[in-house]
């Protein structure tokens, strides 16, 4: 027997207000990663993303505020800790790095790829950046 969901129920669910989620603080062991004396001026994470990618939006919304709170520069500039690259606008870079899924994070040290990953939490992004994984 097929059960149909009434259209009014579907509409009411889709129009339900979203709850505000409070941003959790970074755990102390994560904060310690940011205090390390290692020279990371030659490190950069490339984040390949798209506006239509739910996992990308979720990572930016949930993880980036904690990183920004610790003075991480996140944006499209080549000097940022995390350089955000929209695949729809920069197909050439997507092809150059062989990006096949979103989000893709690629750690560059001295301009060379050292590691890559899919979506990560703030702690794992910091570990990746400091090349501790």
mmCIF file of C-alpha atoms in Angstrom:
data_model
loop_
_atom_site.group_PDB
_atom_site.id
_atom_site.type_symbol
_atom_site.label_atom_id
_atom_site.label_comp_id
_atom_site.label_asym_id
_atom_site.label_seq_id
_atom_site.Cartn_x
_atom_site.Cartn_y
_atom_site.Cartn_z
ATOM 1 C CA UNK A 1 0.000 0.000 0.000
ATOM 2 C CA UNK A 2 1.393 3.396 -0.977
ATOM 3 C CA UNK A 3 1.241 6.173 1.562
ATOM 4 C CA UNK A 4 1.023 9.667 0.164
ATOM 5 C CA UNK A 5 2.098 12.685 2.134
ATOM 6 C CA UNK A 6 -0.395 15.525 1.781
ATOM 7 C CA UNK A 7 0.956 18.533 -0.104
ATOM 8 C CA UNK A 8 0.040 20.856 2.770
ATOM 9 C CA UNK A 9 2.225 18.819 5.107
ATOM 10 C CA UNK A 10 5.185 18.967 2.708
ATOM 11 C CA UNK A 11 4.769 22.723 2.312
ATOM 12 C CA UNK A 12 4.521 23.285 6.050
ATOM 13 C CA UNK A 13 7.721 21.291 6.607
ATOM 14 C CA UNK A 14 9.609 23.150 3.892
ATOM 15 C CA UNK A 15 8.481 26.542 5.193
ATOM 16 C CA UNK A 16 9.281 25.787 8.834
ATOM 17 C CA UNK A 17 11.657 28.355 10.348
ATOM 18 C CA UNK A 18 15.252 27.246 10.767
ATOM 19 C CA UNK A 19 16.653 27.140 14.274
ATOM 20 C CA UNK A 20 19.725 29.195 15.078
ATOM 21 C CA UNK A 21 22.661 27.032 16.059
ATOM 22 C CA UNK A 22 25.166 28.392 18.558
ATOM 23 C CA UNK A 23 28.781 28.109 17.411
ATOM 24 C CA UNK A 24 30.784 25.785 19.658
ATOM 25 C CA UNK A 25 34.135 26.972 20.946
ATOM 26 C CA UNK A 26 37.262 25.285 19.671
ATOM 27 C CA UNK A 27 38.554 22.669 22.118
ATOM 28 C CA UNK A 28 41.758 23.597 23.980
ATOM 29 C CA UNK A 29 43.880 21.081 22.030
ATOM 30 C CA UNK A 30 42.800 22.840 18.832
ATOM 31 C CA UNK A 31 43.666 26.251 20.259
ATOM 32 C CA UNK A 32 47.154 24.889 21.005
ATOM 33 C CA UNK A 33 47.632 24.068 17.317
ATOM 34 C CA UNK A 34 47.256 27.762 16.537
ATOM 35 C CA UNK A 35 49.946 28.708 19.067
ATOM 36 C CA UNK A 36 52.695 26.535 17.605
ATOM 37 C CA UNK A 37 55.871 28.332 16.624
ATOM 38 C CA UNK A 38 56.284 26.497 13.303
ATOM 39 C CA UNK A 39 56.768 28.767 10.291
ATOM 40 C CA UNK A 40 53.715 28.167 8.129
ATOM 41 C CA UNK A 41 54.033 31.241 5.931
ATOM 42 C CA UNK A 42 54.530 28.970 2.931
ATOM 43 C CA UNK A 43 51.373 26.916 3.685
ATOM 44 C CA UNK A 44 48.004 27.482 2.022
ATOM 45 C CA UNK A 45 44.851 25.429 1.773
ATOM 46 C CA UNK A 46 42.896 25.656 -1.452
ATOM 47 C CA UNK A 47 39.196 25.040 -0.904
ATOM 48 C CA UNK A 48 37.349 24.123 -4.086
ATOM 49 C CA UNK A 49 33.679 24.859 -3.591
ATOM 50 C CA UNK A 50 30.451 25.954 -5.269
ATOM 51 C CA UNK A 51 27.413 27.909 -4.104
ATOM 52 C CA UNK A 52 25.142 24.982 -5.006
ATOM 53 C CA UNK A 53 27.136 22.427 -2.934
ATOM 54 C CA UNK A 54 25.367 21.687 0.400
ATOM 55 C CA UNK A 55 28.472 20.162 2.025
ATOM 56 C CA UNK A 56 30.506 23.243 1.040
ATOM 57 C CA UNK A 57 27.941 25.640 2.494
ATOM 58 C CA UNK A 58 27.743 23.574 5.677
ATOM 59 C CA UNK A 59 31.516 23.552 6.127
ATOM 60 C CA UNK A 60 31.760 27.312 5.562
ATOM 61 C CA UNK A 61 28.858 27.990 7.931
ATOM 62 C CA UNK A 62 29.841 25.601 10.714
ATOM 63 C CA UNK A 63 33.651 25.514 10.659
ATOM 64 C CA UNK A 64 34.927 28.823 9.278
ATOM 65 C CA UNK A 65 33.666 31.046 12.143
ATOM 66 C CA UNK A 66 35.829 29.115 14.627
ATOM 67 C CA UNK A 67 38.865 29.512 12.365
ATOM 68 C CA UNK A 68 38.183 33.213 11.733
ATOM 69 C CA UNK A 69 37.900 33.714 15.492
ATOM 70 C CA UNK A 70 41.525 32.523 15.684
ATOM 71 C CA UNK A 71 42.548 35.101 13.044
ATOM 72 C CA UNK A 72 42.633 32.816 10.030
ATOM 73 C CA UNK A 73 42.318 34.665 6.734
ATOM 74 C CA UNK A 74 39.716 32.936 4.574
ATOM 75 C CA UNK A 75 38.800 34.303 1.160
ATOM 76 C CA UNK A 76 39.725 34.376 -2.491
ATOM 77 C CA UNK A 77 43.103 36.129 -2.104
ATOM 78 C CA UNK A 78 46.297 34.221 -2.827
ATOM 79 C CA UNK A 79 47.647 35.360 0.567
ATOM 80 C CA UNK A 80 44.840 33.822 2.678
ATOM 81 C CA UNK A 81 45.359 30.787 4.905
ATOM 82 C CA UNK A 82 42.402 29.199 3.116
ATOM 83 C CA UNK A 83 41.900 30.334 -0.460
ATOM 84 C CA UNK A 84 38.286 29.728 -1.496
ATOM 85 C CA UNK A 85 37.967 28.842 -5.175
ATOM 86 C CA UNK A 86 34.542 28.650 -6.813
ATOM 87 C CA UNK A 87 34.713 25.866 -9.406
ATOM 88 C CA UNK A 88 32.067 27.550 -11.555
ATOM 89 C CA UNK A 89 34.241 30.656 -11.886
ATOM 90 C CA UNK A 90 37.671 28.982 -11.990
ATOM 91 C CA UNK A 91 37.364 25.835 -14.078
ATOM 92 C CA UNK A 92 41.022 26.204 -15.066
ATOM 93 C CA UNK A 93 42.189 25.738 -11.450
ATOM 94 C CA UNK A 94 39.759 22.855 -10.945
ATOM 95 C CA UNK A 95 41.268 21.138 -13.969
ATOM 96 C CA UNK A 96 44.844 21.945 -12.922
ATOM 97 C CA UNK A 97 44.352 20.269 -9.527
ATOM 98 C CA UNK A 98 42.133 17.452 -10.812
ATOM 99 C CA UNK A 99 39.192 18.309 -8.566
ATOM 100 C CA UNK A 100 36.464 15.703 -8.983
ATOM 101 C CA UNK A 101 34.286 16.209 -5.892
ATOM 102 C CA UNK A 102 33.211 19.067 -3.661
ATOM 103 C CA UNK A 103 34.335 20.296 -1.289
ATOM 104 C CA UNK A 104 37.993 19.529 -1.903
ATOM 105 C CA UNK A 105 40.715 20.926 0.344
ATOM 106 C CA UNK A 106 44.285 20.830 -0.958
ATOM 107 C CA UNK A 107 47.265 21.758 1.206
ATOM 108 C CA UNK A 108 50.055 23.488 -0.687
ATOM 109 C CA UNK A 109 53.497 23.946 0.843
ATOM 110 C CA UNK A 110 55.864 26.031 -1.259
ATOM 111 C CA UNK A 111 53.305 25.771 -4.070
ATOM 112 C CA UNK A 112 53.364 21.962 -4.140
ATOM 113 C CA UNK A 113 50.442 19.726 -3.205
ATOM 114 C CA UNK A 114 51.131 17.852 0.018
ATOM 115 C CA UNK A 115 47.694 16.464 0.877
ATOM 116 C CA UNK A 116 44.019 16.672 -0.022
ATOM 117 C CA UNK A 117 40.731 15.931 1.648
ATOM 118 C CA UNK A 118 36.980 16.340 1.453
ATOM 119 C CA UNK A 119 34.931 18.248 4.048
ATOM 120 C CA UNK A 120 36.650 18.642 7.432
ATOM 121 C CA UNK A 121 35.864 20.195 10.797
ATOM 122 C CA UNK A 122 37.867 23.168 12.119
ATOM 123 C CA UNK A 123 40.247 20.990 14.127
ATOM 124 C CA UNK A 124 41.032 18.753 11.141
ATOM 125 C CA UNK A 125 41.536 21.793 8.915
ATOM 126 C CA UNK A 126 44.074 23.137 11.437
ATOM 127 C CA UNK A 127 45.786 19.743 11.579
ATOM 128 C CA UNK A 128 45.953 19.675 7.796
ATOM 129 C CA UNK A 129 47.320 23.224 7.621
ATOM 130 C CA UNK A 130 50.036 22.495 10.167
ATOM 131 C CA UNK A 131 50.708 19.226 8.293
ATOM 132 C CA UNK A 132 50.114 17.116 11.386
ATOM 133 C CA UNK A 133 47.932 14.429 9.785
#
